[in-house]
């Protein structure tokens, strides 16, 4: 039901997430933020089983903060993703299994940008672009067509707009708004929400 | 396929030649029918002349790789560089420890014995039952196709260059018949003094 998108550039990573919180067929909340700022250079976006998402993301976030307190320096995004996957893998074969789909996105001055796709089975892989949820099925081809290795933040935001346009056109579930955040050398920044209104203007501009 | 081991797809094949071994992997990473990435190689270097191929559930590939690397490092701290035979035993006992809740992986071990430089090939099932062979081994969602191609093309005492051609054609034509494998292939040829890594030009579908 929920959709996450992610796109990586040469020096940034941009995440988008829908803002609908639903309980079976009822929309409970339309301004849920699913992209969490975990550290100055790390974002985690999570969807999945309600409750599991908050619990697991908070658990990871607090442990990452603890690492910084204990050691004096932060975990790199690659290590944070590995730590997340390891905990998910350990919980997979235990009594407390978490059903979460996440993106771990970060920027390290030495290692560069990192976007890691993590599945509920603790499948983990570093990607240039990807998505979770039904909406991501419509976006894979759009990413394939428009992503290139030197993509800029403006171009990436534009690609995300194209993806959201497609999702809102073709997905039976109404996903009105998408939050967008970007992490780069300057840290984490929230960009303008992609909503149905902003897309009408976008469409008008395209056809003009 | 409802089998967990074919959830992510992927394949690995290994062959023996004259004083050399070769191991090949595809590059696809996907979830059921959707391809997510085209750069996930399933062969890892364990020792200077020993390569491990792991196919199956991607989550378990990563977990088994981490855990077996830990055990190998502990072994090497106490002893010497792990030999092909010892590594096979390490992996086999590790997998059997989870006999009633197994890791959904099929390992393929290819290398040269560290002292005698004798070629070594072994495959295992998900419980850790080892099968040491003298010709070739295959694992993955297109294992049947790989075995068929191998049976047709392989012959004993192939030189490294010939072995490369044989294993390349085997994996190329086998995974073209499987939707869950493909998107590129890499072949590693292990000789006593070097490992040659070559990327194959394949159909990208």
Short mmCIF file of C-alpha atoms in Angstrom, two decimals:
data_model
loop_
_atom_site.label_atom_id
_atom_site.label_comp_id
_atom_site.label_asym_id
_atom_site.label_seq_id
_atom_site.Cartn_x
_atom_site.Cartn_y
_atom_site.Cartn_z
CA UNK A 1 0.00 0.00 0.00
CA UNK A 2 2.79 2.37 0.92
CA UNK A 3 5.50 3.44 -1.42
CA UNK A 4 9.12 4.41 -0.95
CA UNK A 5 11.44 5.70 -3.65
CA UNK A 6 15.14 6.39 -3.61
CA UNK A 7 17.64 7.81 -6.11
CA UNK A 8 21.40 8.27 -5.75
CA UNK A 9 23.56 10.85 -7.49
CA UNK A 10 27.32 11.37 -7.57
CA UNK A 11 27.24 13.38 -4.32
CA UNK A 12 23.76 13.05 -2.84
CA UNK A 13 20.93 10.63 -2.13
CA UNK A 14 17.27 11.63 -2.43
CA UNK A 15 14.42 9.72 -0.80
CA UNK A 16 10.69 10.04 -1.35
CA UNK A 17 7.93 8.45 0.70
CA UNK A 18 4.17 8.69 0.60
CA UNK A 19 2.48 10.28 3.62
CA UNK A 20 -0.63 8.16 3.99
CA UNK A 21 -1.14 6.07 7.12
CA UNK A 22 -3.96 3.59 6.63
CA UNK A 23 -5.54 0.89 8.76
CA UNK A 24 -6.96 -1.66 6.32
CA UNK A 25 -9.36 0.47 4.21
CA UNK A 26 -9.47 3.56 6.43
CA UNK A 27 -7.07 6.45 5.99
CA UNK A 28 -6.01 7.39 9.52
CA UNK A 29 -3.52 10.13 8.75
CA UNK A 30 -2.39 11.95 5.64
CA UNK A 31 0.74 13.66 6.90
CA UNK A 32 2.77 10.77 8.26
CA UNK A 33 6.51 11.24 7.85
CA UNK A 34 8.20 8.00 6.92
CA UNK A 35 11.66 9.42 6.30
CA UNK A 36 13.59 9.60 9.56
CA UNK A 37 16.73 11.61 10.14
CA UNK A 38 18.94 9.26 12.08
CA UNK A 39 22.18 11.23 12.09
CA UNK A 40 23.54 14.35 10.42
CA UNK A 41 24.39 12.39 7.31
CA UNK A 42 21.97 9.45 7.50
CA UNK A 43 18.33 8.97 6.51
CA UNK A 44 16.20 5.87 6.97
CA UNK A 45 12.81 5.53 5.29
CA UNK A 46 10.63 2.65 6.44
CA UNK A 47 7.30 1.07 5.45
CA UNK A 48 5.69 -2.22 6.39
CA UNK A 49 3.80 -3.60 9.35
CA UNK A 50 2.51 -0.79 11.56
CA UNK A 51 4.36 -0.76 14.83
CA UNK A 52 7.26 -2.82 13.50
CA UNK A 53 8.28 0.16 11.36
CA UNK A 54 8.47 2.59 14.29
CA UNK A 55 9.97 0.11 16.75
CA UNK A 56 12.67 -1.18 14.46
CA UNK A 57 13.63 2.19 13.02
CA UNK A 58 13.84 3.72 16.49
CA UNK A 59 15.91 0.79 17.73
CA UNK A 60 18.39 1.24 14.90
CA UNK A 61 18.45 5.02 15.24
CA UNK A 62 19.14 4.92 18.98
CA UNK A 63 21.89 2.35 18.54
CA UNK A 64 23.53 4.50 15.91
CA UNK A 65 23.39 7.45 18.31
CA UNK A 66 24.85 5.24 21.06
CA UNK A 67 27.75 4.24 18.80
CA UNK A 68 28.59 7.91 18.32
CA UNK A 69 28.44 8.53 22.06
CA UNK A 70 30.63 5.55 22.87
CA UNK A 71 33.23 5.97 20.16
CA UNK A 72 33.26 9.68 19.45
CA UNK A 73 32.65 9.30 15.72
CA UNK A 74 29.68 8.27 13.63
CA UNK A 75 29.02 5.05 11.82
CA UNK A 76 29.45 5.44 8.05
CA UNK A 77 26.27 4.94 6.00
CA UNK A 78 27.61 1.64 4.67
CA UNK A 79 28.27 0.37 8.20
CA UNK A 80 24.89 1.65 9.41
CA UNK A 81 23.18 -0.28 6.61
CA UNK A 82 25.15 -3.39 7.49
CA UNK A 83 24.22 -3.00 11.17
CA UNK A 84 20.55 -2.61 10.22
CA UNK A 85 20.65 -5.71 8.02
CA UNK A 86 22.44 -7.75 10.67
CA UNK A 87 19.78 -6.95 13.29
CA UNK A 88 16.98 -7.72 10.85
CA UNK A 89 18.63 -11.04 9.90
CA UNK A 90 19.00 -12.02 13.55
CA UNK A 91 15.37 -11.19 14.29
CA UNK A 92 14.21 -13.09 11.19
CA UNK A 93 14.79 -16.50 12.74
CA UNK A 94 13.62 -15.54 16.21
CA UNK A 95 10.27 -14.99 17.91
CA UNK A 96 10.32 -11.25 17.21
CA UNK A 97 10.29 -11.01 13.44
CA UNK A 98 10.04 -7.46 12.01
CA UNK A 99 8.15 -6.96 8.77
CA UNK A 100 9.82 -3.81 7.43
CA UNK A 101 10.94 -2.51 4.05
CA UNK A 102 13.53 0.23 4.22
CA UNK A 103 16.00 2.43 2.49
CA UNK A 104 19.14 3.45 4.33
CA UNK A 105 20.58 6.53 2.67
CA UNK A 106 23.63 8.51 3.65
CA UNK A 107 26.58 10.56 2.53
CA UNK A 108 30.12 9.99 3.73
CA UNK A 109 32.87 12.49 2.85
CA UNK A 110 35.30 9.62 2.17
CA UNK A 111 33.07 6.87 0.80
CA UNK A 112 30.56 9.05 -1.04
CA UNK A 113 26.80 8.56 -1.26
CA UNK A 114 25.20 5.27 -0.28
CA UNK A 115 21.65 3.99 -0.94
CA UNK A 116 20.88 0.56 0.48
CA UNK A 117 17.71 -1.37 -0.24
CA UNK A 118 16.68 -3.59 2.71
CA UNK A 119 13.85 -6.08 2.50
CA UNK A 120 11.82 -7.85 5.22
CA UNK A 121 13.94 -10.98 4.73
CA UNK A 122 17.08 -8.92 5.47
CA UNK A 123 17.90 -8.87 1.77
CA UNK A 124 20.31 -6.00 1.33
CA UNK A 125 21.90 -4.42 -1.71
CA UNK A 126 23.40 -1.09 -2.63
CA UNK A 127 21.45 0.48 -5.49
CA UNK A 128 21.55 3.59 -7.66
CA UNK A 129 17.78 3.83 -7.60
CA UNK A 130 14.90 1.72 -6.37
CA UNK A 131 11.58 1.55 -4.61
CA UNK A 132 9.45 -0.43 -2.19
CA UNK A 133 5.73 -1.12 -2.42
CA UNK A 134 3.25 -1.31 -5.27
CA UNK A 135 4.10 2.18 -6.47
CA UNK A 136 7.71 1.17 -7.12
CA UNK A 137 6.60 -1.24 -9.86
CA UNK A 138 5.59 1.73 -12.04
CA UNK A 139 8.78 3.62 -11.34
CA UNK A 140 11.46 1.07 -12.19
CA UNK A 141 11.26 1.83 -15.91
CA UNK A 142 11.17 5.60 -15.33
CA UNK A 143 14.35 5.36 -13.27
CA UNK A 144 15.99 3.17 -15.92
CA UNK A 145 15.16 5.74 -18.59
CA UNK A 146 16.09 8.98 -16.80
CA UNK A 147 18.82 8.13 -14.29
CA UNK A 148 22.42 8.66 -15.32
CA UNK A 149 25.65 8.61 -13.37
CA UNK A 150 26.02 12.41 -13.18
CA UNK A 151 22.46 13.26 -12.28
CA UNK A 152 21.97 16.55 -10.43
CA UNK A 153 19.62 17.16 -7.50
CA UNK A 154 17.23 19.14 -9.72
CA UNK A 155 17.12 16.33 -12.27
CA UNK A 156 16.60 13.74 -9.52
CA UNK A 157 13.69 15.73 -8.06
CA UNK A 158 12.24 15.93 -11.57
CA UNK A 159 12.54 12.16 -12.01
CA UNK A 160 10.76 11.66 -8.68
CA UNK A 161 7.99 13.96 -9.88
CA UNK A 162 7.61 11.85 -13.02
CA UNK A 163 7.42 8.73 -10.82
CA UNK A 164 4.79 10.20 -8.52
CA UNK A 165 2.76 11.35 -11.55
CA UNK A 166 2.75 7.78 -12.81
CA UNK A 167 1.87 6.33 -9.40
CA UNK A 168 -1.03 8.73 -8.97
CA UNK A 169 -2.28 7.93 -12.45
CA UNK A 170 -1.99 4.13 -12.39
CA UNK A 171 -2.10 2.90 -8.79
CA UNK A 172 -5.60 2.14 -7.56
CA UNK A 173 -4.75 3.38 -4.07
CA UNK A 174 -4.77 7.14 -3.73
CA UNK A 175 -1.37 8.40 -2.54
CA UNK A 176 -1.88 12.14 -2.39
CA UNK A 177 1.42 13.46 -1.10
CA UNK A 178 5.05 12.42 -1.14
CA UNK A 179 7.64 13.76 1.26
CA UNK A 180 11.08 14.26 -0.25
CA UNK A 181 14.36 14.52 1.62
CA UNK A 182 17.92 14.72 0.39
CA UNK A 183 21.23 13.97 2.13
CA UNK A 184 24.50 15.35 0.80
CA UNK A 185 27.75 16.91 2.00
CA UNK A 186 25.76 19.68 3.71
CA UNK A 187 23.63 17.22 5.67
CA UNK A 188 19.93 16.45 5.52
CA UNK A 189 17.41 18.76 3.87
CA UNK A 190 13.65 18.42 3.36
CA UNK A 191 12.54 19.41 -0.12
CA UNK A 192 9.11 20.57 -1.20
CA UNK A 193 6.41 17.93 -0.95
CA UNK A 194 5.27 16.42 -4.23
CA UNK A 195 1.50 16.63 -4.11
CA UNK A 196 -1.38 16.42 -6.54
CA UNK A 197 -1.46 20.24 -6.69
CA UNK A 198 2.23 20.61 -7.50
CA UNK A 199 1.83 18.00 -10.20
CA UNK A 200 -1.04 19.81 -11.88
CA UNK A 201 1.24 22.82 -12.21
CA UNK A 202 4.02 20.53 -13.47
CA UNK A 203 1.73 19.01 -16.07
CA UNK A 204 0.58 22.41 -17.22
CA UNK A 205 4.19 23.51 -17.54
CA UNK A 206 5.10 20.40 -19.55
CA UNK A 207 2.29 20.82 -22.04
CA UNK A 208 2.76 24.60 -22.38
CA UNK B 1 8.39 -21.15 -7.66
CA UNK B 2 7.36 -21.22 -4.06
CA UNK B 3 10.81 -22.44 -3.01
CA UNK B 4 12.59 -19.90 -0.81
CA UNK B 5 15.87 -20.83 -2.42
CA UNK B 6 14.65 -19.52 -5.80
CA UNK B 7 13.18 -16.29 -4.37
CA UNK B 8 16.08 -14.19 -5.60
CA UNK B 9 17.38 -16.30 -8.51
CA UNK B 10 21.03 -16.59 -9.49
CA UNK B 11 23.41 -19.31 -10.57
CA UNK B 12 27.00 -20.44 -10.17
CA UNK B 13 28.94 -23.11 -12.09
CA UNK B 14 32.48 -24.41 -11.48
CA UNK B 15 34.68 -26.66 -13.58
CA UNK B 16 37.99 -28.43 -13.31
CA UNK B 17 40.77 -28.21 -15.86
CA UNK B 18 44.39 -29.27 -16.04
CA UNK B 19 45.98 -27.78 -12.88
CA UNK B 20 43.32 -25.10 -12.81
CA UNK B 21 39.68 -24.50 -11.88
CA UNK B 22 37.16 -21.99 -13.14
CA UNK B 23 34.03 -20.63 -11.46
CA UNK B 24 31.37 -18.47 -13.09
CA UNK B 25 28.46 -16.43 -11.72
CA UNK B 26 25.62 -14.38 -13.11
CA UNK B 27 24.92 -10.78 -12.02
CA UNK B 28 21.18 -10.60 -11.45
CA UNK B 29 19.69 -9.54 -8.14
CA UNK B 30 15.92 -9.59 -7.99
CA UNK B 31 12.89 -10.47 -5.94
CA UNK B 32 10.74 -13.07 -7.69
CA UNK B 33 10.00 -11.69 -11.14
CA UNK B 34 11.30 -8.14 -10.58
CA UNK B 35 14.96 -7.40 -11.26
CA UNK B 36 16.35 -4.86 -8.80
CA UNK B 37 20.03 -4.72 -9.68
CA UNK B 38 22.44 -6.08 -12.28
CA UNK B 39 25.68 -6.07 -10.32
CA UNK B 40 25.32 -8.75 -7.66
CA UNK B 41 28.12 -11.31 -8.10
CA UNK B 42 27.77 -14.48 -6.12
CA UNK B 43 31.42 -15.55 -5.98
CA UNK B 44 33.68 -14.45 -3.13
CA UNK B 45 37.42 -14.87 -2.50
CA UNK B 46 38.08 -16.84 0.65
CA UNK B 47 41.81 -17.54 0.37
CA UNK B 48 44.43 -16.70 -2.29
CA UNK B 49 43.53 -19.80 -4.33
CA UNK B 50 40.04 -20.53 -3.02
CA UNK B 51 36.74 -19.13 -4.26
CA UNK B 52 33.29 -19.62 -2.76
CA UNK B 53 30.12 -19.29 -4.79
CA UNK B 54 26.85 -18.89 -2.85
CA UNK B 55 23.42 -19.05 -4.51
CA UNK B 56 19.99 -18.97 -2.94
CA UNK B 57 18.14 -16.52 -0.72
CA UNK B 58 20.14 -13.30 -0.85
CA UNK B 59 19.66 -12.57 2.84
CA UNK B 60 21.11 -15.96 3.73
CA UNK B 61 23.97 -15.55 1.23
CA UNK B 62 25.03 -12.43 3.13
CA UNK B 63 24.54 -14.02 6.55
CA UNK B 64 26.40 -17.23 5.67
CA UNK B 65 29.22 -15.25 4.10
CA UNK B 66 29.63 -13.12 7.24
CA UNK B 67 29.46 -16.08 9.63
CA UNK B 68 31.75 -18.39 7.64
CA UNK B 69 34.28 -15.56 7.19
CA UNK B 70 34.33 -15.19 10.97
CA UNK B 71 34.96 -18.91 11.42
CA UNK B 72 37.64 -18.92 8.73
CA UNK B 73 39.39 -15.94 10.31
CA UNK B 74 39.35 -17.63 13.72
CA UNK B 75 40.76 -20.79 12.14
CA UNK B 76 43.52 -18.83 10.44
CA UNK B 77 44.38 -17.02 13.66
CA UNK B 78 44.97 -20.33 15.43
CA UNK B 79 46.40 -22.29 12.53
CA UNK B 80 47.57 -21.47 9.04
CA UNK B 81 45.89 -20.46 5.77
CA UNK B 82 42.74 -22.52 5.39
CA UNK B 83 42.96 -25.31 2.83
CA UNK B 84 40.13 -26.16 0.45
CA UNK B 85 39.34 -29.36 2.33
CA UNK B 86 39.29 -27.65 5.73
CA UNK B 87 37.13 -24.82 4.48
CA UNK B 88 34.66 -27.32 3.06
CA UNK B 89 34.45 -29.02 6.46
CA UNK B 90 34.03 -25.67 8.20
CA UNK B 91 31.16 -24.74 5.94
CA UNK B 92 29.57 -28.17 6.06
CA UNK B 93 29.49 -28.34 9.86
CA UNK B 94 28.29 -24.74 10.06
CA UNK B 95 25.34 -25.43 7.77
CA UNK B 96 24.45 -28.67 9.53
CA UNK B 97 24.28 -26.83 12.86
CA UNK B 98 21.11 -25.32 11.41
CA UNK B 99 19.71 -28.64 10.23
CA UNK B 100 16.19 -27.87 11.52
CA UNK B 101 16.06 -24.24 10.45
CA UNK B 102 18.50 -24.10 7.57
CA UNK B 103 20.03 -21.28 5.61
CA UNK B 104 18.62 -21.37 2.09
CA UNK B 105 21.93 -21.38 0.24
CA UNK B 106 23.74 -23.77 -2.07
CA UNK B 107 27.50 -23.26 -1.80
CA UNK B 108 30.01 -24.10 -4.52
CA UNK B 109 33.68 -24.25 -3.55
CA UNK B 110 36.38 -24.07 -6.24
CA UNK B 111 40.09 -23.75 -5.72
CA UNK B 112 43.53 -25.26 -5.63
CA UNK B 113 44.79 -27.09 -2.61
CA UNK B 114 47.25 -24.75 -0.94
CA UNK B 115 50.17 -27.20 -0.74
CA UNK B 116 49.73 -29.74 -3.54
CA UNK B 117 48.02 -27.25 -5.94
CA UNK B 118 45.63 -30.08 -6.79
CA UNK B 119 42.32 -28.68 -8.21
CA UNK B 120 39.42 -28.96 -5.76
CA UNK B 121 35.71 -28.76 -6.56
CA UNK B 122 32.86 -29.26 -4.16
CA UNK B 123 29.20 -28.42 -3.92
CA UNK B 124 26.82 -28.69 -0.97
CA UNK B 125 23.12 -28.75 -0.38
CA UNK B 126 21.49 -26.39 2.10
CA UNK B 127 22.11 -28.76 5.03
CA UNK B 128 25.82 -28.99 4.29
CA UNK B 129 26.13 -32.37 2.60
CA UNK B 130 29.32 -32.07 0.55
CA UNK B 131 29.77 -33.60 -2.90
CA UNK B 132 33.37 -33.55 -4.08
CA UNK B 133 33.68 -34.08 -7.83
CA UNK B 134 36.36 -34.33 -10.48
CA UNK B 135 34.50 -32.69 -13.35
CA UNK B 136 32.05 -29.83 -12.79
CA UNK B 137 29.37 -28.61 -10.40
CA UNK B 138 26.39 -26.30 -10.79
CA UNK B 139 23.97 -24.60 -8.41
CA UNK B 140 21.13 -22.13 -8.67
CA UNK B 141 17.71 -21.72 -10.23
CA UNK B 142 19.03 -22.95 -13.59
CA UNK B 143 21.12 -25.83 -12.18
CA UNK B 144 19.49 -28.32 -14.54
CA UNK B 145 20.33 -26.25 -17.60
CA UNK B 146 23.89 -25.77 -16.31
CA UNK B 147 24.37 -29.51 -15.76
CA UNK B 148 23.10 -30.22 -19.27
CA UNK B 149 25.42 -27.68 -20.88
CA UNK B 150 28.34 -28.87 -18.75
CA UNK B 151 27.76 -32.50 -19.66
CA UNK B 152 27.83 -31.55 -23.34
CA UNK B 153 30.85 -29.27 -23.37
CA UNK B 154 33.18 -30.39 -20.60
CA UNK B 155 36.02 -32.80 -21.15
CA UNK B 156 38.98 -33.62 -18.92
CA UNK B 157 42.40 -31.92 -18.97
CA UNK B 158 41.34 -28.60 -20.44
CA UNK B 159 43.96 -25.87 -20.48
CA UNK B 160 43.02 -22.58 -18.73
CA UNK B 161 42.09 -20.81 -21.99
CA UNK B 162 39.99 -23.72 -23.19
CA UNK B 163 38.39 -24.07 -19.75
CA UNK B 164 37.40 -20.41 -19.87
CA UNK B 165 35.66 -20.91 -23.23
CA UNK B 166 33.86 -24.03 -22.04
CA UNK B 167 32.61 -22.52 -18.79
CA UNK B 168 31.63 -19.26 -20.50
CA UNK B 169 29.49 -21.05 -23.08
CA UNK B 170 28.01 -23.27 -20.38
CA UNK B 171 26.77 -20.44 -18.20
CA UNK B 172 25.73 -18.18 -21.11
CA UNK B 173 23.50 -20.73 -22.77
CA UNK B 174 22.13 -22.12 -19.54
CA UNK B 175 20.96 -18.86 -17.99
CA UNK B 176 19.46 -17.65 -21.26
CA UNK B 177 16.82 -20.29 -20.59
CA UNK B 178 16.01 -19.03 -17.10
CA UNK B 179 14.18 -15.82 -16.28
CA UNK B 180 15.63 -15.50 -12.78
CA UNK B 181 19.29 -15.58 -13.85
CA UNK B 182 21.36 -13.51 -16.21
CA UNK B 183 22.02 -9.80 -16.72
CA UNK B 184 25.74 -10.39 -17.14
CA UNK B 185 28.30 -12.99 -16.09
CA UNK B 186 31.79 -13.08 -14.59
CA UNK B 187 34.26 -15.95 -14.89
CA UNK B 188 37.21 -16.52 -12.54
CA UNK B 189 39.97 -18.90 -13.69
CA UNK B 190 42.24 -20.00 -10.84
CA UNK B 191 45.75 -21.13 -11.72
CA UNK B 192 48.66 -21.71 -9.38
CA UNK B 193 50.04 -18.19 -9.79
CA UNK B 194 47.03 -16.04 -10.67
CA UNK B 195 43.27 -15.63 -10.73
CA UNK B 196 41.98 -14.18 -14.01
CA UNK B 197 38.65 -12.41 -13.78
CA UNK B 198 36.76 -11.85 -17.01
CA UNK B 199 33.35 -10.26 -17.56
CA UNK B 200 31.25 -11.76 -20.34
CA UNK B 201 29.13 -9.85 -22.82
CA UNK B 202 25.66 -11.34 -22.44
CA UNK B 203 22.03 -10.67 -23.25
CA UNK B 204 20.77 -8.10 -20.78
CA UNK B 205 17.46 -9.64 -19.98
#
